[in-house]
Tab-separated table of C-alpha atoms and ligand atoms in Angstrom:
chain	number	residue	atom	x	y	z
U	1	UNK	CA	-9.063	0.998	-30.238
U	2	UNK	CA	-5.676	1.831	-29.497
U	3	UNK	CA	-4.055	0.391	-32.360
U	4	UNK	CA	-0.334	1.870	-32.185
U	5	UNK	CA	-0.232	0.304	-29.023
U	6	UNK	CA	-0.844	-3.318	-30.111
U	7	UNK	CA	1.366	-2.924	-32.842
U	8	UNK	CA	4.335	-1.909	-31.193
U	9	UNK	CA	3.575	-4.716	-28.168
U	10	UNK	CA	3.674	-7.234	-31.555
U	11	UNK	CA	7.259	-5.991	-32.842
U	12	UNK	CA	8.080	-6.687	-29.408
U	13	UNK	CA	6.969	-10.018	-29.035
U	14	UNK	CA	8.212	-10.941	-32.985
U	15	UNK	CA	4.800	-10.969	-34.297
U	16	UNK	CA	3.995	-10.625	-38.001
U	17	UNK	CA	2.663	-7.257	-38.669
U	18	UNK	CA	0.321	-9.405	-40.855
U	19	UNK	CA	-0.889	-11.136	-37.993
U	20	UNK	CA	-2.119	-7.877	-36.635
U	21	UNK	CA	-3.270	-6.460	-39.374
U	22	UNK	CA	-5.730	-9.431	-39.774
U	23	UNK	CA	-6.857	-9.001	-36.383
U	24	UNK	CA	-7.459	-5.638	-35.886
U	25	UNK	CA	-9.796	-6.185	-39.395
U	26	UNK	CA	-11.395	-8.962	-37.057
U	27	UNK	CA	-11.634	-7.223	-33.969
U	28	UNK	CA	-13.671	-4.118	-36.244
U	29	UNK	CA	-15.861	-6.850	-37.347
U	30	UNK	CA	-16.740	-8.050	-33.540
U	31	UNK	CA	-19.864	-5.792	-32.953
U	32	UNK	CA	-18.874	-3.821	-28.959
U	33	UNK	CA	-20.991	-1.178	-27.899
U	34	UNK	CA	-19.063	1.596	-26.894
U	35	UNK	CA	-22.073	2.967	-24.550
U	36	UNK	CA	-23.999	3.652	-27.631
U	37	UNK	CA	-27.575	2.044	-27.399
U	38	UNK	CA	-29.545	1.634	-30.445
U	39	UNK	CA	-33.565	0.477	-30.614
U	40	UNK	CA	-36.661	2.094	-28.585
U	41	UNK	CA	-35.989	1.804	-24.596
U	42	UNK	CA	-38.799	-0.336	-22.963
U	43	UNK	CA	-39.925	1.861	-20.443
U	44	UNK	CA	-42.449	-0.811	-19.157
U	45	UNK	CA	-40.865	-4.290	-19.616
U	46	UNK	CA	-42.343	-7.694	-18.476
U	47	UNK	CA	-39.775	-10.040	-17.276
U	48	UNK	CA	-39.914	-14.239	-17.219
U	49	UNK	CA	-39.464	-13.990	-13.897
U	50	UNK	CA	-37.473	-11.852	-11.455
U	51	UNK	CA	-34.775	-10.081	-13.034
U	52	UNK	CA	-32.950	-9.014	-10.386
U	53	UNK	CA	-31.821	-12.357	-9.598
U	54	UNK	CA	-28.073	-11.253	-9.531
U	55	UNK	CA	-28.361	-8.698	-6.910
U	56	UNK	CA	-26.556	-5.867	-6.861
U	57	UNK	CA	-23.239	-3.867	-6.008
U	58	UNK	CA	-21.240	-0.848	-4.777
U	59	UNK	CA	-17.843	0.069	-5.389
U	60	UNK	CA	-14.889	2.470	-6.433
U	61	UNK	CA	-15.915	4.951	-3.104
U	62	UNK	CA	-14.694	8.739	-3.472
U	63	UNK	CA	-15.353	11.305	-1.262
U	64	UNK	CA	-18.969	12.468	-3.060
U	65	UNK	CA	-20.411	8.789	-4.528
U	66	UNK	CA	-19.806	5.566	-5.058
U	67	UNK	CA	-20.820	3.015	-8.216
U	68	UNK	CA	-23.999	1.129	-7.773
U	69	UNK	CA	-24.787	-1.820	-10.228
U	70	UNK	CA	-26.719	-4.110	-10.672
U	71	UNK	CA	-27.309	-6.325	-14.157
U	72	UNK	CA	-30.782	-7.939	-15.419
U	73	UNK	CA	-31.516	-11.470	-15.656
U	74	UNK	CA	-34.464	-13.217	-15.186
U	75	UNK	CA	-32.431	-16.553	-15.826
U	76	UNK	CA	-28.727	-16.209	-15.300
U	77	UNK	CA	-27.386	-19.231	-16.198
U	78	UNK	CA	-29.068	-19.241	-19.667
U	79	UNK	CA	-26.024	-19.108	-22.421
U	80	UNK	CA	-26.585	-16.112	-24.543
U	81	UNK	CA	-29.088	-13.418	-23.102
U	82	UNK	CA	-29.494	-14.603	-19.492
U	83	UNK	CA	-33.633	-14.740	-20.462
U	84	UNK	CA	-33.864	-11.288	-20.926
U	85	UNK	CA	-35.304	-9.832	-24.320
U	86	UNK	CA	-32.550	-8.560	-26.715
U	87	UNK	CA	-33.669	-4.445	-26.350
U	88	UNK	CA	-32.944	-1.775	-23.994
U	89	UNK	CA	-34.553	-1.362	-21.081
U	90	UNK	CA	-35.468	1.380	-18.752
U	91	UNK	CA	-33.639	0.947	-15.484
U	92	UNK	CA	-34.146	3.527	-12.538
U	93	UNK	CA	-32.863	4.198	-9.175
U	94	UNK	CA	-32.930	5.790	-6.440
U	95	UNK	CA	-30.222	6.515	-3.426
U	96	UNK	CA	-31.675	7.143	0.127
U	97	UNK	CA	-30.248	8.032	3.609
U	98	UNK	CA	-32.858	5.126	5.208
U	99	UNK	CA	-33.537	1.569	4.688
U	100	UNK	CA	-37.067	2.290	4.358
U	101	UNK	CA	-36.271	5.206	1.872
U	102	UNK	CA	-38.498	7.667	3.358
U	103	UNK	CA	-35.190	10.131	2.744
U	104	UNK	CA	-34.367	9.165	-0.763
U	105	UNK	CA	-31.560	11.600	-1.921
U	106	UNK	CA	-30.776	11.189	-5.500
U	107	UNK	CA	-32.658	9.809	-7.890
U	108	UNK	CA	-32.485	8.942	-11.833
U	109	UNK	CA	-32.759	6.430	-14.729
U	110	UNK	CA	-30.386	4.823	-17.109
U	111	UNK	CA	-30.715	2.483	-20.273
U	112	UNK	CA	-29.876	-0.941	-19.694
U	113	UNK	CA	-28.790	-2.547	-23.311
U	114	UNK	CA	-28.287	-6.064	-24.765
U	115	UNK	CA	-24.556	-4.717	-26.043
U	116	UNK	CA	-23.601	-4.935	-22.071
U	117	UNK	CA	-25.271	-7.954	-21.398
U	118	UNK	CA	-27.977	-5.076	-19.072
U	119	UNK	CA	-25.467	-4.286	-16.940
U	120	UNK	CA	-26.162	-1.100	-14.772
U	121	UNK	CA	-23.739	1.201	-13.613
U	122	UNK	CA	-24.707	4.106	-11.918
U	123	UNK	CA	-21.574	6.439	-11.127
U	124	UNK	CA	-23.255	8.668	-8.314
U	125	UNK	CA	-21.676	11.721	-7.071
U	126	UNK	CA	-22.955	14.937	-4.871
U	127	UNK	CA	-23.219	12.897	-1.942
U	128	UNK	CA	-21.971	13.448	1.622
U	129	UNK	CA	-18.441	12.071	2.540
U	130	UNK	CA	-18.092	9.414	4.996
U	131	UNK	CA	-21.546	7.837	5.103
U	132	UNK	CA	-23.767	4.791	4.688
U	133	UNK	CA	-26.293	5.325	2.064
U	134	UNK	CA	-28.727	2.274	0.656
U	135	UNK	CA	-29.885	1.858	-3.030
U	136	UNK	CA	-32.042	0.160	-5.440
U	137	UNK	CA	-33.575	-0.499	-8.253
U	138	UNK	CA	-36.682	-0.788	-10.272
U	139	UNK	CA	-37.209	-2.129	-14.203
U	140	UNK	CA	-41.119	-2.113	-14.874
U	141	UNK	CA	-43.130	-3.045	-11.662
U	142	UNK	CA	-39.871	-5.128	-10.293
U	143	UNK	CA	-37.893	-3.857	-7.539
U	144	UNK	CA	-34.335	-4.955	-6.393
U	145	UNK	CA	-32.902	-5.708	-3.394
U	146	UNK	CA	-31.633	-2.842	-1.412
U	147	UNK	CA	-27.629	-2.064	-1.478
U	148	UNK	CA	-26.222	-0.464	1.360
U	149	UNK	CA	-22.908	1.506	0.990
U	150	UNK	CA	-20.365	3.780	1.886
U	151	UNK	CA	-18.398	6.593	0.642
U	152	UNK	CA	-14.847	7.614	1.173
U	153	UNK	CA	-13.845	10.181	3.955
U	154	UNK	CA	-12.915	13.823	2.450
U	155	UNK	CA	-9.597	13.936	1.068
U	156	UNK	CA	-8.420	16.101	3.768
U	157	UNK	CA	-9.938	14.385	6.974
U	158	UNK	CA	-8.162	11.861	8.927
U	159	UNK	CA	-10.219	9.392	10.055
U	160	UNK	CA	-9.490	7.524	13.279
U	161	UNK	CA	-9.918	4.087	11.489
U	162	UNK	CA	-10.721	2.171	9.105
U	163	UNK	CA	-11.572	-1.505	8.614
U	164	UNK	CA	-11.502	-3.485	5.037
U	165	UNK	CA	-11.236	-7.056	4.055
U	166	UNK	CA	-9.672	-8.818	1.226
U	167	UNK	CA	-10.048	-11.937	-0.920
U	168	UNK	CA	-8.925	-13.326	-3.867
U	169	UNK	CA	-9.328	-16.712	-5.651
U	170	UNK	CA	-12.957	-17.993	-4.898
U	171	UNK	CA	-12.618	-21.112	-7.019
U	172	UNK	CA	-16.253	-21.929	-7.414
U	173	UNK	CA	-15.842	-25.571	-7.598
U	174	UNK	CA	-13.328	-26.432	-4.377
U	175	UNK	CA	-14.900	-25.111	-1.783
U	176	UNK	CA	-17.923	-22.864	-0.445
U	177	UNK	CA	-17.360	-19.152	-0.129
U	178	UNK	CA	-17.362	-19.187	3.839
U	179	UNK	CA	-15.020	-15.987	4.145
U	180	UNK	CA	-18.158	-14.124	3.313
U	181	UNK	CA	-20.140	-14.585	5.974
U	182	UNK	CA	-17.596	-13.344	8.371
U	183	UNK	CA	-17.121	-10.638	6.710
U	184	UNK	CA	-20.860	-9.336	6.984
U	185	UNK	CA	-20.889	-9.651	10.725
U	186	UNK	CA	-18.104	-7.089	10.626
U	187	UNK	CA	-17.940	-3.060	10.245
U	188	UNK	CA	-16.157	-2.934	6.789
U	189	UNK	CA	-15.716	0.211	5.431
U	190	UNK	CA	-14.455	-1.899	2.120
U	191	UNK	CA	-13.777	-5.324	0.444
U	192	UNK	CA	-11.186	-5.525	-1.888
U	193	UNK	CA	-10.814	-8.116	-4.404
U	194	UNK	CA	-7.273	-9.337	-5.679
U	195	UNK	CA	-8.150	-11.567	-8.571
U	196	UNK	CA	-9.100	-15.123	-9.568
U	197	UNK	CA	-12.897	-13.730	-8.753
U	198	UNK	CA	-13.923	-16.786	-11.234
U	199	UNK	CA	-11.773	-19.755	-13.068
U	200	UNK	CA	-12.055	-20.331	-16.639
U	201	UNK	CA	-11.923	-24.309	-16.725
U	202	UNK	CA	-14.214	-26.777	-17.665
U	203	UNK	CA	-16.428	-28.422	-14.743
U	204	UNK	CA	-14.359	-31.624	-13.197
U	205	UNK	CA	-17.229	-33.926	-11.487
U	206	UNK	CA	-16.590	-35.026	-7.745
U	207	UNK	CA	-16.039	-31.617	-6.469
U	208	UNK	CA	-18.170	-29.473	-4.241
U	209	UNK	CA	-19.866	-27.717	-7.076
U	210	UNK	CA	-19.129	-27.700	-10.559
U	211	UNK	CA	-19.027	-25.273	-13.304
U	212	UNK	CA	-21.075	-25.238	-16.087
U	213	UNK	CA	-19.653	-25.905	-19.290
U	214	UNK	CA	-16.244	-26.309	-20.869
U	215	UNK	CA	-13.688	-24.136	-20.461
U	216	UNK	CA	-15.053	-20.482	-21.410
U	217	UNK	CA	-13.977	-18.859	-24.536
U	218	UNK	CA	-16.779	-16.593	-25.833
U	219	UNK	CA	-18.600	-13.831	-24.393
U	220	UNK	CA	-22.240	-15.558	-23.285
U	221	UNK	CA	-19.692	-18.273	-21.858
U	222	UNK	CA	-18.021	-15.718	-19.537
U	223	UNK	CA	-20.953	-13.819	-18.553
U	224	UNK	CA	-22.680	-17.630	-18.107
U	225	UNK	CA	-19.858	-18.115	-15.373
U	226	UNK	CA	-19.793	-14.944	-13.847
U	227	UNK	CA	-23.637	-15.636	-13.349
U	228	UNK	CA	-22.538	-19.414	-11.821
U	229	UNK	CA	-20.082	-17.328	-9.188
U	230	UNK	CA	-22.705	-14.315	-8.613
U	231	UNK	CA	-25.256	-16.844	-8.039
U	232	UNK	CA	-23.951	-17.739	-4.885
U	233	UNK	CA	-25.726	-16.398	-2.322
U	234	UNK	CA	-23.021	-15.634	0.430
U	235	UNK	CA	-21.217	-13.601	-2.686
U	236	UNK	CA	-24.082	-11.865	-3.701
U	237	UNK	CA	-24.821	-10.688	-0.088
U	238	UNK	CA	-21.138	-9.407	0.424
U	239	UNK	CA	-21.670	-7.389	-2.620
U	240	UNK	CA	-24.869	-6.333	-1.321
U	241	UNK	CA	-23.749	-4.193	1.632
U	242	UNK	CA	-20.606	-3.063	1.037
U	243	UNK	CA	-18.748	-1.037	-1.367
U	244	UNK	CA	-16.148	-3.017	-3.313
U	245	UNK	CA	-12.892	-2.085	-4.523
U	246	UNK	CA	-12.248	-4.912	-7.810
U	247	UNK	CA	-8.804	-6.069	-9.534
U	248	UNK	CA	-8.455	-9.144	-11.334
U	249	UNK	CA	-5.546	-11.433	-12.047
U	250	UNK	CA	-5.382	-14.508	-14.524
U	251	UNK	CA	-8.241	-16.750	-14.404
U	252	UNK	CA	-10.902	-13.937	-15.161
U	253	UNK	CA	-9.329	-14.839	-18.612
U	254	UNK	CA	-6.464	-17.720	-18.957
U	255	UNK	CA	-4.508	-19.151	-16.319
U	256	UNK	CA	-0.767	-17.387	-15.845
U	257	UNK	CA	-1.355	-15.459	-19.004
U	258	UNK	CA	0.853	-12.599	-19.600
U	259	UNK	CA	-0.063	-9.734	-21.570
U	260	UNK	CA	-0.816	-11.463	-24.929
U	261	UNK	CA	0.921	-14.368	-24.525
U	262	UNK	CA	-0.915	-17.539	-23.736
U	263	UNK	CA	0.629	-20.179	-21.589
U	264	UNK	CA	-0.044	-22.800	-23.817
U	265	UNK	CA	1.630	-22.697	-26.575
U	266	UNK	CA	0.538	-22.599	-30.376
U	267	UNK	CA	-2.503	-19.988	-29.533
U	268	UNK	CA	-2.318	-17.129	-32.601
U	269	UNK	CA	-2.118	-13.429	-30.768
U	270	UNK	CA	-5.415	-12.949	-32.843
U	271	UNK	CA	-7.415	-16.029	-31.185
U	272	UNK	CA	-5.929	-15.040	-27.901
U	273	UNK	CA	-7.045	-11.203	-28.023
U	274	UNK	CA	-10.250	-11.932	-28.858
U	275	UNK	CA	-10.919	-13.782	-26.250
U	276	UNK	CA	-9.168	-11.829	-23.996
U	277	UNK	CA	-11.725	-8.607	-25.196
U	278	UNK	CA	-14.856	-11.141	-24.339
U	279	UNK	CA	-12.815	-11.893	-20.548
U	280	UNK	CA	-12.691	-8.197	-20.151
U	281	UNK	CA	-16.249	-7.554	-21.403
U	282	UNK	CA	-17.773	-9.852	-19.150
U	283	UNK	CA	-16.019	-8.278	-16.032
U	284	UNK	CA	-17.005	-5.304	-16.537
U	285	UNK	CA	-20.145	-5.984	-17.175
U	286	UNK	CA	-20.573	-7.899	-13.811
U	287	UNK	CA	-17.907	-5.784	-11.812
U	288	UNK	CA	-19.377	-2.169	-9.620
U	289	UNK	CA	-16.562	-0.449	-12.237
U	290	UNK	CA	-16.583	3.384	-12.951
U	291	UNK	CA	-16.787	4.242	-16.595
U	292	UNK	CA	-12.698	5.109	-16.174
U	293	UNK	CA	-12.502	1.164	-16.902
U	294	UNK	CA	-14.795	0.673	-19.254
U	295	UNK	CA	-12.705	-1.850	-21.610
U	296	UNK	CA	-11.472	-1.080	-25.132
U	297	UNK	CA	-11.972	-3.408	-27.132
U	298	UNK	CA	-8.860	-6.056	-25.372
U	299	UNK	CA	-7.564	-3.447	-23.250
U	300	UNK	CA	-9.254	-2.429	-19.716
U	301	UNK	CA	-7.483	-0.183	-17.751
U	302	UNK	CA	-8.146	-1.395	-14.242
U	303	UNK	CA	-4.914	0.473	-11.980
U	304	UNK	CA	-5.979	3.051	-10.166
U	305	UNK	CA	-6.460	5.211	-6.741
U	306	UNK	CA	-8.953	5.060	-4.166
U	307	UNK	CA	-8.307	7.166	-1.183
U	308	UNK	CA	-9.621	6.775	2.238
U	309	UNK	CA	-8.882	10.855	3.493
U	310	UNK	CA	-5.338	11.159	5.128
U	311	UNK	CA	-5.360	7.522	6.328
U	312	UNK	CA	-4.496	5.118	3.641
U	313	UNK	CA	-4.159	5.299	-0.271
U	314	UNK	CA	-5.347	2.591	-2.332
U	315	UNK	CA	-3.105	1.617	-5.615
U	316	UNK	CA	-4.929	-0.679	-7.043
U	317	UNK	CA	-2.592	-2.295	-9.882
U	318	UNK	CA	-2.862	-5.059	-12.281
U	319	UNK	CA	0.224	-7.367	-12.748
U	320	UNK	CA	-1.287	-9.307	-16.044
U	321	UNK	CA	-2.555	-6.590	-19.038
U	322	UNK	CA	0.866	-5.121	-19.254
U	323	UNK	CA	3.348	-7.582	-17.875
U	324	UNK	CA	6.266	-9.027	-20.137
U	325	UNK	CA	6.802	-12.920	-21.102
U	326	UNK	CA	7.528	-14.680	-17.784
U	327	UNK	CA	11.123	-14.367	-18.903
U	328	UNK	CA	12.114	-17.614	-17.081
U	329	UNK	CA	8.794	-20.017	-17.784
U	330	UNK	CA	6.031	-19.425	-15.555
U	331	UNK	CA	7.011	-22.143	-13.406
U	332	UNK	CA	9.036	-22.738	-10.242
U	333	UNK	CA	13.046	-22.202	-10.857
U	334	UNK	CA	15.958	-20.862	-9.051
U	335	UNK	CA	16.677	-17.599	-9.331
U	336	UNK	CA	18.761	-17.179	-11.708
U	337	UNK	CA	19.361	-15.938	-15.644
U	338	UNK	CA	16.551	-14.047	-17.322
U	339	UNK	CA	14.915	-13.350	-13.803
U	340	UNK	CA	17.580	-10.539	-13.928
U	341	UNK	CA	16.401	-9.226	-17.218
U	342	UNK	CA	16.022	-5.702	-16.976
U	343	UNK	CA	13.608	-5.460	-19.630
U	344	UNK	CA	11.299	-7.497	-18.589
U	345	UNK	CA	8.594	-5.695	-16.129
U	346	UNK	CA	5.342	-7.246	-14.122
U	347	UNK	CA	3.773	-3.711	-14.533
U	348	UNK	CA	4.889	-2.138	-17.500
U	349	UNK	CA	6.599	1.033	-17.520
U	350	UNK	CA	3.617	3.475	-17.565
U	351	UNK	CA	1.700	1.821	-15.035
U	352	UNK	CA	5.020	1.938	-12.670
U	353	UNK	CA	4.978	5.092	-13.696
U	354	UNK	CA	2.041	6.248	-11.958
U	355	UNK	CA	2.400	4.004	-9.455
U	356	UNK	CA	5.792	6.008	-8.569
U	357	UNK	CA	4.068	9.413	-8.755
U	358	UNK	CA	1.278	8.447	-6.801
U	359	UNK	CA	3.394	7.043	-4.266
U	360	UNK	CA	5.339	10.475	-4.218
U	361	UNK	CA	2.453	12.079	-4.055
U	362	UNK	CA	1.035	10.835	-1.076
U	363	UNK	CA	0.533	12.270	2.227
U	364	UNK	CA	-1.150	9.234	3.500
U	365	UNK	CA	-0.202	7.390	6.749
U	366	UNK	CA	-0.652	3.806	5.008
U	367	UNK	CA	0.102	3.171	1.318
U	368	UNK	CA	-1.305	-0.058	0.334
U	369	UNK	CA	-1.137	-1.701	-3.041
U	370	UNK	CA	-3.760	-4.285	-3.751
U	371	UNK	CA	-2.436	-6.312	-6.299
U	372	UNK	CA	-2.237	-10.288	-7.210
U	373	UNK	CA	1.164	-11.852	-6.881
U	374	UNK	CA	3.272	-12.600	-3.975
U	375	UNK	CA	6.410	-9.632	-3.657
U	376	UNK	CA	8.601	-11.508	-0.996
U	377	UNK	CA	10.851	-13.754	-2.689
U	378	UNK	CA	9.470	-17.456	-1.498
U	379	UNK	CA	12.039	-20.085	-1.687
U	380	UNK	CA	9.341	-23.184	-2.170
U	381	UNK	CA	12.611	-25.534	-3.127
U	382	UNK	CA	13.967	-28.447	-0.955
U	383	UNK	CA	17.513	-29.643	-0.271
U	384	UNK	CA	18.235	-30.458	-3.900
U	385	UNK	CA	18.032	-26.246	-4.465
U	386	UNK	CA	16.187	-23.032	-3.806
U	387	UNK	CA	12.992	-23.001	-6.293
U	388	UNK	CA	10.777	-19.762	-6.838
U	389	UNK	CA	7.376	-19.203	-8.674
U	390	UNK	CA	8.886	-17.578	-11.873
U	391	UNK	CA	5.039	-16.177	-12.366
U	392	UNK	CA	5.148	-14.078	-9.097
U	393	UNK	CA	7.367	-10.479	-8.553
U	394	UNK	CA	10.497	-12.579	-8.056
U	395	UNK	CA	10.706	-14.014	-11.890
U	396	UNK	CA	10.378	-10.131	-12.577
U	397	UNK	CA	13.426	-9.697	-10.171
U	398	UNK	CA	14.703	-6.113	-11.478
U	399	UNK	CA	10.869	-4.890	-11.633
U	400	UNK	CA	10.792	-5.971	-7.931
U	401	UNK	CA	14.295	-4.757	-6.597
U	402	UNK	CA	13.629	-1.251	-8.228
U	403	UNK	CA	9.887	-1.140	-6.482
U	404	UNK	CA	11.279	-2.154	-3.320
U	405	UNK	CA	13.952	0.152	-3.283
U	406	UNK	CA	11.593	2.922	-4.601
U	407	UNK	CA	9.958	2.333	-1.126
U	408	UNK	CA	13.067	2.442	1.020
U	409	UNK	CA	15.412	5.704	-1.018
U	410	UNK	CA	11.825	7.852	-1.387
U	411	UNK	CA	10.711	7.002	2.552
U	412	UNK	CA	7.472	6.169	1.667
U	413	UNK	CA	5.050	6.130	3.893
U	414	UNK	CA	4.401	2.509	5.301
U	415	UNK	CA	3.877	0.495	2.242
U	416	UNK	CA	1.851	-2.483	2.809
U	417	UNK	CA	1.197	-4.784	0.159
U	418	UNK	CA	-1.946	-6.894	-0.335
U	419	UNK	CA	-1.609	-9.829	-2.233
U	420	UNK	CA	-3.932	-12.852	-3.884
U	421	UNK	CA	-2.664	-15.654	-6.063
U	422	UNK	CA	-1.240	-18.051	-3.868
U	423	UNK	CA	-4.006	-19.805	-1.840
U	424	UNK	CA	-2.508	-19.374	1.855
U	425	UNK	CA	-1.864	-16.401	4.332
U	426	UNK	CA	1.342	-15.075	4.807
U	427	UNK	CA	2.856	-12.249	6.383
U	428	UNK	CA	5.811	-11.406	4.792
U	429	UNK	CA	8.879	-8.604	5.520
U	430	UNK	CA	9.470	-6.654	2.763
U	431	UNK	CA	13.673	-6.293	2.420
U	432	UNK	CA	15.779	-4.684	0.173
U	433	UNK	CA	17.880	-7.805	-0.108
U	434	UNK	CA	16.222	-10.506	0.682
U	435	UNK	CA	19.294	-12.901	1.484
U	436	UNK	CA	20.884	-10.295	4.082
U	437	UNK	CA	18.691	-11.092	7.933
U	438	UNK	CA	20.284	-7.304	8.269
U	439	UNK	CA	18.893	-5.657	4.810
U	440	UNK	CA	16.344	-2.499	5.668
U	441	UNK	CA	12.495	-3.851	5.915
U	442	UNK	CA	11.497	-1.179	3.754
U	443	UNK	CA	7.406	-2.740	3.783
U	444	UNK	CA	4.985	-5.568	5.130
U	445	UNK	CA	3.117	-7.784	2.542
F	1	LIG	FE1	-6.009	-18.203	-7.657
């Protein structure tokens, strides 16, 4: 628990040091396994019925392994335990070169434990760069489906091409997840996910599906509606045979939350945390995450790298954890006043940090950051006056300006941004002043 952290984040935000004090003696009271597994494995467990009902995953490629995952649960949607007996289980797997794993290449076991809901994640490594491999499982006499996946080209190789896809907000309840189909009938060497990979509100009736529940708040609620999403078959499939590279944005907790602050108003910092540590918990636990993420109590460092050879770098970044208060509301306004507040940031300043270096760093042809909110500033107003989403980069205007001219006075390599959030495709020009036709296009979103 990083606890000097929180409490200078609360003299920040004007929060009693009370307040804190309460909640870190709450959070200590919240039993969260830190990995540690306690009770006699099961080395030959019998299961209600198939408990590899969620499939399973790949993701985070490097050059030598990927992540594979997978998570038991015999019946998914159950609230609290997902029908699988409260001990730890004996999960093994293998890694093969074949379908039919007559060249099985790696092989091992790990403990599967109530404290992670039996999630699985098996960080591989020693394998070759650049090639498919398929996976599976086995927990007693049950075996899984079999993953297919991919790791990353050496760091030093430049490959000719490479192909990925990306999505973001698969709102369970407005529509079917049709995107995924297409995707399988193509070569992907990745998907990336952007965010919104579930929303946290209460099922509305009349829609094409609905969610189970009321809005979630607890841990067996957020695991209950990962389960709901996962469930779906054209999802589960993706997952299934390729390797997945995972950020999240609001509603994997609360809708346009920033950093500890809740958008409604009147939540306590304590109430808020909490929940955000059982949001966090639950993605992991569901997500093809390496162990480098593996949440802290509320905290879950998700930015990182992934690097595909000479070719492209990943920076994978999360605009929520670490953000500042929307400064101007969160909703849309012109651009004016606090937007120009130069302490607020949309990163935070050691996340920017390494973003910089990285960027610096890199010798790759593309530099892409997958990350949620739209960069280009988007005038959405009408004749009355120019009106901007003060929850996207451009209510974080100074955080934006310095980013994009980062880009243009360092010559970084094409910078291409990915973004989620807003429900629409775009393809935006990236300029150092957005109001000048003339200004340098210093990247593409
Ligand atoms: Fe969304």
């Amino acid at each position: 628990m990083r606890v000097t952290n929180y409490s200078k984040k609360s003299a920040s935000y004007g929060v009693p040091r009370r307040q804190f004090l309460n909640y870190m003696a709450m959070v200590s009271a919240i039993p969260f396994s830190s990995g540690h597994l306690h009770g006699k494995v099961n080395t030959s467990p019998k299961f209600s019925a198939y408990p590899f009902s969620l499939g399973v995953a790949s993701g985070d490629p490097e050059p030598d392994g990927v992540v594979i995952w997978t998570k038991l649960a015999s019946d998914p949607l159950e609230l609290g335990g997902s029908g699988i007996d409260p001990e730890p289980i004996l999960v093994k797997w293998e890694v093969s070169e074949d379908e039919a794993f007559t060249k099985v290449v790696q092989q091992g076991s790990e403990v599967a434990g109530p404290q992670l809901g039996h999630s699985v994640h098996v960080e591989l490594s020693g394998l070759d760069s650049h090639r498919w491999y398929f996976f599976r499982f086995h927990a007693g006499s049950e075996v899984s489906p079999v993953g297919r996946t991919r790791t990353a080209p050496a760091m030093d190789v430049m490959p000719e091409k490479m192909k990925f896809a990306f999505t973001s907000c698969q709102h369970l309840e407005t529509g079917y997840f049709n995107g995924y189909p297409h995707m399988q009938k193509e070569d992907l060497d990745l998907v990336i996910h952007l965010g919104d990979y579930i929303y946290e509100y209460a099922g509305i009736d009349k829609r094409v599906r609905k969610h189970i529940g009321k809005e979630i708040e607890s841990l067996d609620e957020y695991r209950q509606r990962y389960s709901q999403y996962r469930f779906d078959e054209d999802l589960q499939e993706a997952h299934r045979v390729f390797p997945w590279l995972v950020t999240w944005d609001d509603h994997e907790f609360d809708n346009n939350y920033a950093n500890l602050i809740s958008e409604e108003e009147g939540i306590s910092p304590e109430a808020f945390l909490a929940r955000r540590m059982n949001a966090y918990q639950a993605y992991y636990e569901y997500m093809p995450l390496r162990k480098r993420s593996f949440p802290q109590g509320p905290d879950m460092k998700l930015y990182r790298k992934c690097r595909y050879g000479r070719l492209a770098n990943f920076f994978v970044l999360d605009t929520r954890q670490y953000r500042t208060d929307q400064p101007n509301g969160d909703r849309q306004k012109p651009m004016t006043g606090k937007v120009f507040d130069p302490s607020a940031t949309i990163l935070g300043r050691e996340q920017e940090n390494w973003l910089m270096t990285g960027m610096l760093k890199s010798d790759a042809t593309w530099n892409v950051l997958a990350q949620q909110v739209m960069m280009a500033a988007l005038n959405r107003g009408d004749e009355k006056g120019e009106r901007y989403s003060m929850d996207q980069w451009p209510g974080y205007e100074i955080s934006r300006r310095r980013l994009l001219r980062f880009f243009h006075e360092r010559k970084i390599a094409n910078p291409v941004v990915l973004t989620g959030d807003i429900h629409l495709n775009w393809v935006n020009d990236l300029q150092l002043d957005f109001k000048d036709p003339k200004s340098p296009l210093v990247g593409t979103e």
